[in-house]
């Protein structure tokens, strides 16, 4: 049985500013660094065969913080990158609401119909489907850590639940370093945990 431990990168400066990142990048905040270390501590007894991360700096840094001093192979894959938001990247949500209210409404309320100057959610689903299939082929057993982005994980949830992209924003919210766990056995995919933050809630124990 393959067990996927999927997490979002830690909180970044642009997350705090409510500024869209997409393919651009901003640094992890002190909270983001701390939370990644806490997740690593909570997973210290889990042996990972491989770590896959989005090539974005915030994801790679989060992966390394989770890994800590453990020697684990790390591989980046562009299919794990955040949705490409084109001209929206680097701008705040409020700015976009004011300048492009109709398009922003689609993004928030009808994501299956959204298409800006970058990717659509359909585009993201195609690459998430692709890497999920490749992970199944490459790792039939064992534990694999995947460090990626919020939209990627939300799209992954719809795939696993067999739901339309129309419902991509349905709860739970995927916060920084939240943990989603999936098992795959004989082609059967099971979502065990979604957006879990237990490692942050128990930070006083470490």
XYZ file of N, CA and C in Angstrom:
618
model
N 0.837 -1.205 0.000
C 0.000 0.000 0.000
C 0.874 1.259 0.000
N 0.523 2.208 -0.842
C 1.209 3.498 -0.884
C 0.460 4.488 -0.002
N 1.217 5.227 0.784
C 0.628 6.248 1.639
C 1.254 7.599 1.289
N 0.429 8.527 0.822
C 0.892 9.856 0.452
C 0.600 10.845 1.575
N 1.621 11.548 2.006
C 1.488 12.607 3.010
C 1.644 13.924 2.250
N 0.542 14.614 2.045
C 0.536 15.807 1.199
C 0.363 17.055 2.064
N 1.262 18.015 1.889
C 1.173 19.234 2.682
C 1.383 20.474 1.821
N 0.835 21.565 2.282
C 1.049 22.859 1.639
C 2.288 23.513 2.261
N 2.968 24.331 1.495
C 4.111 25.081 2.022
C 3.702 25.911 3.230
N 4.685 26.320 4.019
C 4.411 27.153 5.183
C 3.976 28.559 4.800
N 3.440 29.266 5.758
C 2.974 30.640 5.536
C 4.092 31.513 4.969
N 3.728 32.369 3.997
C 4.698 33.279 3.393
C 4.302 34.737 3.647
N 5.218 35.641 3.308
C 4.953 37.070 3.475
C 3.749 37.506 2.646
N 3.645 36.985 1.433
C 2.520 37.355 0.571
C 1.214 36.742 1.047
N 1.281 35.574 1.694
C 0.064 35.012 2.284
C -0.508 35.987 3.307
N 0.370 36.532 4.131
C -0.050 37.474 5.169
C -0.661 38.725 4.538
N -0.076 39.172 3.431
C -0.554 40.380 2.744
C -1.766 40.112 1.849
N -2.186 38.836 1.787
C -3.288 38.421 0.901
C -2.971 38.785 -0.559
N -1.707 38.526 -0.900
C -1.218 38.804 -2.241
C -1.037 37.468 -2.970
N -1.584 37.349 -4.181
C -1.539 36.081 -4.907
C -0.131 35.795 -5.415
N 0.320 34.567 -5.208
C 1.687 34.202 -5.571
C 1.763 33.450 -6.895
N 0.978 32.369 -6.999
C 1.056 31.569 -8.216
C 2.463 31.087 -8.470
N 3.033 31.443 -9.630
C 4.383 31.017 -9.984
C 5.458 31.948 -9.419
N 5.030 33.104 -8.883
C 5.991 33.973 -8.218
C 6.235 33.437 -6.810
N 7.112 34.108 -6.068
C 7.464 33.569 -4.763
C 7.669 34.680 -3.755
N 7.415 34.385 -2.493
C 7.817 35.256 -1.393
C 8.336 34.365 -0.276
N 9.078 34.948 0.629
C 9.758 34.165 1.657
C 8.795 33.632 2.717
N 9.185 32.513 3.316
C 8.434 31.988 4.450
C 8.533 32.974 5.614
N 7.444 33.116 6.351
C 7.471 33.927 7.564
C 8.061 33.086 8.702
N 8.281 33.742 9.842
C 8.744 33.003 11.024
C 7.732 31.928 11.401
N 6.442 32.230 11.263
C 5.400 31.234 11.540
C 5.504 30.065 10.565
N 5.758 30.388 9.285
C 5.871 29.345 8.274
C 7.017 28.396 8.556
N 8.141 28.953 8.969
C 9.313 28.129 9.318
C 9.013 27.265 10.532
N 8.430 27.880 11.548
C 8.109 27.141 12.772
C 7.138 25.997 12.495
N 6.084 26.284 11.727
C 5.064 25.266 11.461
C 5.637 24.089 10.669
N 6.535 24.385 9.714
C 7.156 23.305 8.944
C 8.009 22.419 9.844
N 8.720 23.035 10.769
C 9.532 22.260 11.712
C 8.646 21.415 12.624
N 7.508 21.989 13.027
C 6.578 21.238 13.873
C 5.998 20.031 13.135
N 5.694 20.217 11.843
C 5.189 19.089 11.067
C 6.269 18.021 10.948
N 7.507 18.466 10.715
C 8.610 17.513 10.656
C 8.758 16.734 11.946
N 8.593 17.417 13.071
C 8.679 16.756 14.371
C 7.572 15.724 14.526
N 6.360 16.064 14.082
C 5.237 15.137 14.222
C 5.377 13.925 13.303
N 6.167 14.074 12.245
C 6.367 12.969 11.287
C 7.717 12.280 11.466
N 8.410 12.566 12.562
C 9.782 12.074 12.718
C 9.884 10.546 12.765
N 8.807 9.889 13.127
C 8.837 8.419 13.193
C 8.297 7.759 11.933
N 7.975 8.566 10.927
C 7.502 8.029 9.645
C 8.668 7.962 8.669
N 8.946 6.795 8.161
C 10.035 6.616 7.198
C 9.519 6.891 5.788
N 10.089 7.890 5.136
C 9.684 8.251 3.782
C 10.660 7.702 2.751
N 10.110 7.103 1.706
C 10.939 6.583 0.621
C 11.404 7.707 -0.304
N 10.579 8.756 -0.410
C 10.884 9.855 -1.321
C 10.102 11.092 -0.888
N 10.693 12.246 -1.181
C 10.004 13.519 -0.972
C 9.890 14.205 -2.327
N 8.671 14.576 -2.702
C 8.438 15.323 -3.942
C 7.981 16.723 -3.562
N 8.508 17.725 -4.271
C 8.114 19.105 -3.969
C 7.935 19.898 -5.249
N 7.086 20.887 -5.177
C 7.009 21.897 -6.232
C 8.366 22.590 -6.293
N 8.817 22.988 -7.488
C 10.098 23.693 -7.599
C 10.089 25.091 -6.983
N 8.928 25.625 -6.642
C 8.862 26.954 -6.040
C 9.676 26.981 -4.742
N 10.395 28.061 -4.541
C 11.300 28.168 -3.398
C 10.594 27.905 -2.079
N 9.384 28.433 -1.917
C 8.662 28.272 -0.648
C 8.333 26.812 -0.361
N 8.090 26.034 -1.418
C 7.779 24.611 -1.241
C 9.043 23.810 -0.942
N 10.126 24.091 -1.662
C 11.383 23.373 -1.434
C 11.906 23.642 -0.026
N 11.835 24.901 0.405
C 12.296 25.240 1.751
C 11.446 24.548 2.815
N 10.139 24.490 2.575
C 9.255 23.793 3.516
C 9.614 22.314 3.588
N 9.854 21.707 2.431
C 10.228 20.286 2.389
C 11.494 20.036 3.198
N 12.483 20.899 3.034
C 13.758 20.714 3.739
C 13.590 20.911 5.238
N 12.720 21.829 5.637
C 12.462 22.033 7.063
C 11.765 20.824 7.669
N 10.851 20.222 6.917
C 10.163 19.017 7.393
C 11.156 17.854 7.499
N 12.031 17.748 6.519
C 13.016 16.671 6.508
C 14.026 16.808 7.639
N 14.359 18.047 7.987
C 15.320 18.271 9.063
C 16.672 17.668 8.738
N 17.200 16.905 9.670
C 18.509 16.268 9.488
C 18.417 14.890 8.858
N 17.203 14.476 8.533
C 17.041 13.143 7.948
C 17.481 13.122 6.491
N 18.174 12.076 6.125
C 18.637 11.926 4.740
C 17.558 11.238 3.925
N 16.812 12.046 3.163
C 15.758 11.509 2.300
C 15.918 12.108 0.913
N 15.713 11.310 -0.127
C 15.819 11.855 -1.477
C 14.698 12.851 -1.762
N 15.075 14.010 -2.323
C 14.118 15.065 -2.646
C 14.121 15.307 -4.152
N 12.932 15.274 -4.737
C 12.800 15.492 -6.175
C 11.733 16.562 -6.411
N 12.018 17.505 -7.306
C 11.012 18.520 -7.636
C 10.283 18.132 -8.917
N 9.041 18.552 -9.017
C 8.229 18.245 -10.195
C 7.344 19.444 -10.486
N 7.437 19.976 -11.706
C 6.692 21.182 -12.076
C 5.178 20.984 -12.015
N 4.732 19.745 -12.092
C 3.298 19.487 -12.027
C 2.722 19.790 -10.647
N 3.603 19.961 -9.657
C 3.164 20.287 -8.296
C 3.147 21.786 -8.044
N 3.463 22.601 -9.050
C 3.475 24.052 -8.872
C 2.068 24.602 -8.698
N 2.008 25.779 -8.082
C 0.719 26.425 -7.857
C 0.074 26.813 -9.194
N -1.235 27.023 -9.173
C -1.937 27.472 -10.372
C -1.267 28.759 -10.888
N -1.042 28.813 -12.197
C -0.438 29.992 -12.809
C -1.544 31.030 -13.002
N -1.421 32.158 -12.295
C -2.483 33.169 -12.311
C -2.158 34.368 -13.200
N -1.121 34.246 -14.014
C -0.831 35.278 -15.002
C -0.700 36.665 -14.413
N -1.476 37.605 -14.934
C -1.370 39.012 -14.539
C -1.826 39.276 -13.099
N -2.470 38.315 -12.494
C -2.909 38.494 -11.115
C -1.765 38.319 -10.116
N -0.731 37.640 -10.517
C 0.335 37.299 -9.582
C 1.045 38.554 -9.066
N 1.226 38.611 -7.764
C 1.847 39.754 -7.125
C 0.853 40.817 -6.681
N -0.411 40.656 -7.045
C -1.444 41.627 -6.688
C -2.278 41.106 -5.514
N -2.852 42.026 -4.759
C -3.686 41.614 -3.633
C -5.086 41.245 -4.118
N -5.760 40.458 -3.298
C -7.126 40.063 -3.620
C -8.029 41.282 -3.761
N -7.847 42.270 -2.893
C -8.687 43.474 -2.939
C -8.478 44.255 -4.237
N -7.238 44.344 -4.686
C -6.943 45.035 -5.946
C -7.676 44.367 -7.106
N -7.617 43.060 -7.122
C -8.229 42.300 -8.214
C -9.751 42.429 -8.182
N -10.319 42.393 -6.978
C -11.774 42.554 -6.844
C -12.236 43.889 -7.431
N -11.418 44.913 -7.245
C -11.790 46.243 -7.720
C -11.626 46.391 -9.235
N -10.552 45.818 -9.785
C -10.266 46.016 -11.211
C -10.939 44.985 -12.112
N -11.123 43.756 -11.603
C -11.719 42.690 -12.416
C -12.752 41.916 -11.589
N -13.804 42.585 -11.161
C -14.777 41.943 -10.263
C -15.463 40.717 -10.855
N -15.780 40.752 -12.145
C -16.482 39.620 -12.763
C -15.604 38.377 -12.812
N -14.343 38.573 -13.203
C -13.423 37.441 -13.297
C -13.100 36.899 -11.913
N -12.955 37.799 -10.949
C -12.685 37.349 -9.586
C -13.881 36.580 -9.030
N -15.083 36.999 -9.397
C -16.290 36.283 -8.961
C -16.264 34.842 -9.483
N -15.870 34.673 -10.737
C -15.757 33.321 -11.290
C -14.735 32.495 -10.506
N -13.607 33.100 -10.217
C -12.531 32.410 -9.483
C -13.037 31.902 -8.138
N -13.806 32.735 -7.451
C -14.280 32.386 -6.111
C -15.554 31.541 -6.118
N -16.480 31.851 -7.020
C -17.801 31.236 -6.958
C -18.058 30.168 -8.033
N -17.394 30.275 -9.176
C -17.577 29.305 -10.251
C -16.224 28.920 -10.845
N -15.364 28.323 -10.003
C -13.986 28.045 -10.435
C -13.888 27.158 -11.671
N -14.878 26.319 -11.903
C -14.845 25.438 -13.073
C -14.962 26.221 -14.375
N -15.405 27.488 -14.287
C -15.553 28.334 -15.476
C -14.440 29.381 -15.580
N -13.575 29.451 -14.581
C -12.548 30.490 -14.534
C -11.441 30.262 -15.554
N -11.052 31.338 -16.236
C -9.870 31.310 -17.112
C -9.341 32.728 -17.232
N -8.192 32.969 -16.581
C -7.560 34.279 -16.647
C -6.464 34.275 -17.703
N -5.359 34.955 -17.389
C -4.242 35.002 -18.343
C -3.220 33.900 -18.079
N -3.519 33.038 -17.117
C -2.634 31.918 -16.825
C -3.341 30.593 -17.063
N -3.444 29.792 -16.022
C -4.093 28.482 -16.121
C -5.547 28.544 -15.672
N -6.301 27.565 -16.108
C -7.638 27.324 -15.564
C -7.518 26.210 -14.525
N -8.575 25.990 -13.770
C -8.569 24.887 -12.813
C -8.556 23.549 -13.548
N -9.103 23.523 -14.745
C -9.057 22.305 -15.576
C -7.613 21.972 -15.919
N -6.816 22.986 -16.238
C -5.395 22.774 -16.529
C -4.685 22.162 -15.321
N -4.980 22.693 -14.144
C -4.353 22.179 -12.924
C -4.765 20.731 -12.688
N -6.048 20.447 -12.908
C -6.527 19.078 -12.692
C -5.809 18.091 -13.598
N -5.535 18.478 -14.827
C -4.850 17.584 -15.762
C -3.461 17.212 -15.259
N -2.733 18.201 -14.742
C -1.374 17.874 -14.277
C -1.373 17.166 -12.925
N -2.367 17.455 -12.081
C -2.470 16.727 -10.821
C -2.839 15.268 -11.078
N -3.761 15.043 -12.001
C -4.103 13.677 -12.419
C -2.861 12.934 -12.899
N -2.062 13.627 -13.704
C -0.872 13.033 -14.299
C 0.149 12.610 -13.254
N 0.456 13.505 -12.311
C 1.471 13.145 -11.324
C 0.947 12.107 -10.344
N -0.349 12.125 -10.065
C -0.919 11.122 -9.179
C -0.765 9.729 -9.783
N -1.036 9.620 -11.062
C -0.875 8.337 -11.746
C 0.589 7.891 -11.744
N 1.500 8.846 -11.958
C 2.926 8.499 -11.967
C 3.417 8.074 -10.591
N 2.902 8.700 -9.550
C 3.281 8.311 -8.196
C 2.810 6.894 -7.888
N 1.629 6.557 -8.352
C 1.100 5.204 -8.153
C 1.981 4.163 -8.828
N 2.473 4.493 -10.015
C 3.325 3.556 -10.751
C 4.709 3.426 -10.123
N 5.257 4.556 -9.666
C 6.628 4.564 -9.141
C 6.724 4.016 -7.720
N 5.657 4.148 -6.956
C 5.686 3.737 -5.545
C 4.430 2.922 -5.232
N 4.532 1.628 -5.376
C 3.363 0.799 -5.092
C 3.184 0.580 -3.593
N 4.281 0.763 -2.857
C 4.237 0.602 -1.405
C 5.070 1.700 -0.745
N 4.893 1.841 0.571
C 5.710 2.773 1.329
C 5.062 4.130 1.541
N 5.859 5.026 2.100
C 5.397 6.374 2.430
C 6.092 7.412 1.559
N 5.326 8.359 1.040
C 5.873 9.420 0.195
C 5.346 10.761 0.693
N 6.254 11.725 0.842
C 5.882 13.074 1.254
C 5.801 13.968 0.023
N 4.718 14.742 -0.080
C 4.512 15.651 -1.205
C 4.278 17.063 -0.650
N 5.128 18.003 -1.067
C 5.006 19.385 -0.603
C 4.611 20.259 -1.788
N 3.437 20.862 -1.698
C 2.900 21.567 -2.853
C 2.158 22.836 -2.411
N 1.055 23.170 -3.069
C 0.372 24.453 -2.877
C -1.130 24.257 -2.636
N -1.771 25.326 -2.188
C -3.175 25.260 -1.809
C -4.113 24.809 -2.905
N -4.042 25.438 -4.076
C -4.959 25.079 -5.155
C -4.711 23.641 -5.617
N -3.461 23.233 -5.678
C -3.151 21.862 -6.085
C -3.819 20.859 -5.152
N -3.742 21.127 -3.858
C -4.345 20.205 -2.885
C -5.865 20.233 -2.963
N -6.455 21.415 -3.177
C -7.906 21.509 -3.318
C -8.380 20.735 -4.550
N -7.632 20.845 -5.645
C -7.976 20.098 -6.863
C -7.811 18.592 -6.617
N -6.749 18.227 -5.914
C -6.526 16.818 -5.572
C -7.708 16.257 -4.784
N -8.250 17.046 -3.880
C -9.408 16.601 -3.100
C -10.609 16.302 -4.004
N -10.843 17.162 -4.988
C -11.995 16.921 -5.877
C -11.793 15.650 -6.692
N -10.548 15.389 -7.089
C -10.254 14.161 -7.839
C -10.559 12.940 -6.978
N -10.079 12.952 -5.752
C -10.246 11.801 -4.861
C -11.702 11.588 -4.463
N -12.473 12.682 -4.419
C -13.885 12.581 -4.049
C -14.794 12.402 -5.258
N -14.204 12.437 -6.461
C -15.000 12.301 -7.668
C -15.968 13.449 -7.865
N -15.551 14.649 -7.485
C -16.436 15.807 -7.544
C -16.012 16.767 -8.653
N -16.943 17.579 -9.088
C -16.678 18.592 -10.099
C -15.787 19.691 -9.532
N -15.023 20.342 -10.400
C -14.198 21.472 -9.983
C -15.049 22.645 -9.486
N -16.332 22.586 -9.742
C -17.248 23.603 -9.230
C -17.177 23.680 -7.708
N -16.818 22.554 -7.086
C -16.803 22.464 -5.629
C -15.390 22.509 -5.047
N -14.448 23.045 -5.817
C -13.051 23.009 -5.399
C -12.792 23.785 -4.110
N -13.584 24.821 -3.837
C -13.354 25.623 -2.632
C -14.109 25.111 -1.414
N -14.830 24.009 -1.544
C -15.549 23.462 -0.391
C -14.567 23.142 0.744
N -15.025 23.218 2.000
C -14.151 22.896 3.140
C -13.604 21.473 3.022
N -12.482 21.209 3.677
C -11.779 22.084 4.617
C -10.825 23.062 3.924
N -10.529 24.155 4.600
C -9.523 25.098 4.127
C -8.154 24.439 4.242
N -7.312 24.674 3.254
C -5.959 24.116 3.286
C -4.991 25.211 3.725
N -4.653 25.200 5.004
C -3.741 26.201 5.544
C -2.286 25.760 5.362
N -1.378 26.682 5.634
C 0.037 26.359 5.506
C 0.444 25.204 6.389
N 1.158 24.250 5.850
C 1.652 23.012 6.476
C 0.555 22.063 6.936
N -0.700 22.318 6.542
C -1.757 21.357 6.893
C -1.475 20.025 6.199
N -1.896 18.945 6.821
C -1.563 17.607 6.325
C -2.787 16.872 5.796
N -2.652 16.355 4.583
C -3.669 15.513 3.952
C -3.026 14.160 3.668
N -3.677 13.081 4.066
C -3.102 11.743 3.887
C -4.004 10.895 2.998
N -3.391 10.241 2.031
C -4.107 9.410 1.054
C -3.457 8.032 1.006
N -4.261 6.990 0.987
C -3.713 5.649 0.760
C -4.161 5.156 -0.615
N -3.274 4.422 -1.264
C -3.578 3.851 -2.577
C -3.181 2.378 -2.563
N -4.151 1.517 -2.810
C -3.895 0.077 -2.831
C -4.746 -0.571 -3.912
N -4.089 -1.282 -4.807
C -4.792 -1.963 -5.906
C -5.685 -1.008 -6.691
N -5.182 0.202 -6.885
C -5.934 1.187 -7.656
C -7.005 1.930 -6.880
N -7.219 1.536 -5.630
C -8.237 2.195 -4.812
C -7.606 3.322 -3.990
N -8.109 4.531 -4.175
C -7.591 5.704 -3.476
C -8.517 6.085 -2.325
N -7.950 6.241 -1.148
C -8.749 6.578 0.027
C -8.183 7.814 0.708
N -9.042 8.780 0.963
C -8.654 10.005 1.642
C -8.815 9.789 3.140
N -7.699 9.692 3.855
C -7.750 9.406 5.287
C -7.849 10.651 6.149
N -7.220 11.727 5.687
C -7.109 12.931 6.499
C -7.068 14.136 5.571
N -7.740 15.232 5.949
C -7.761 16.431 5.111
C -7.426 17.673 5.920
N -6.421 18.405 5.477
C -6.119 19.701 6.066
C -5.874 19.688 7.563
N -5.262 18.623 8.065
C -5.075 18.470 9.509
C -3.987 19.412 10.036
N -4.249 20.011 11.190
C -3.311 20.970 11.793
C -2.887 20.556 13.201
N -2.974 19.280 13.496
C -2.675 18.806 14.851
C -1.259 19.174 15.286
N -0.322 19.180 14.350
C 1.067 19.488 14.714
C 1.212 20.922 15.224
N 0.371 21.845 14.724
C 0.422 23.233 15.177
C -0.286 23.394 16.530
N -1.357 22.668 16.702
C -2.131 22.763 17.932
C -1.362 22.198 19.128
N -0.426 21.299 18.827
C 0.332 20.662 19.894
C 1.750 21.238 20.011
N 1.951 22.420 19.432
C 3.319 22.962 19.386
C 3.915 23.207 20.774
N 3.043 23.393 21.776
C 3.562 23.632 23.126
C 4.222 22.389 23.699
N 3.995 21.229 23.076
C 4.571 19.980 23.584
C 6.021 19.823 23.151
N 6.449 20.555 22.121
C 7.784 20.323 21.570
C 8.806 21.322 22.108
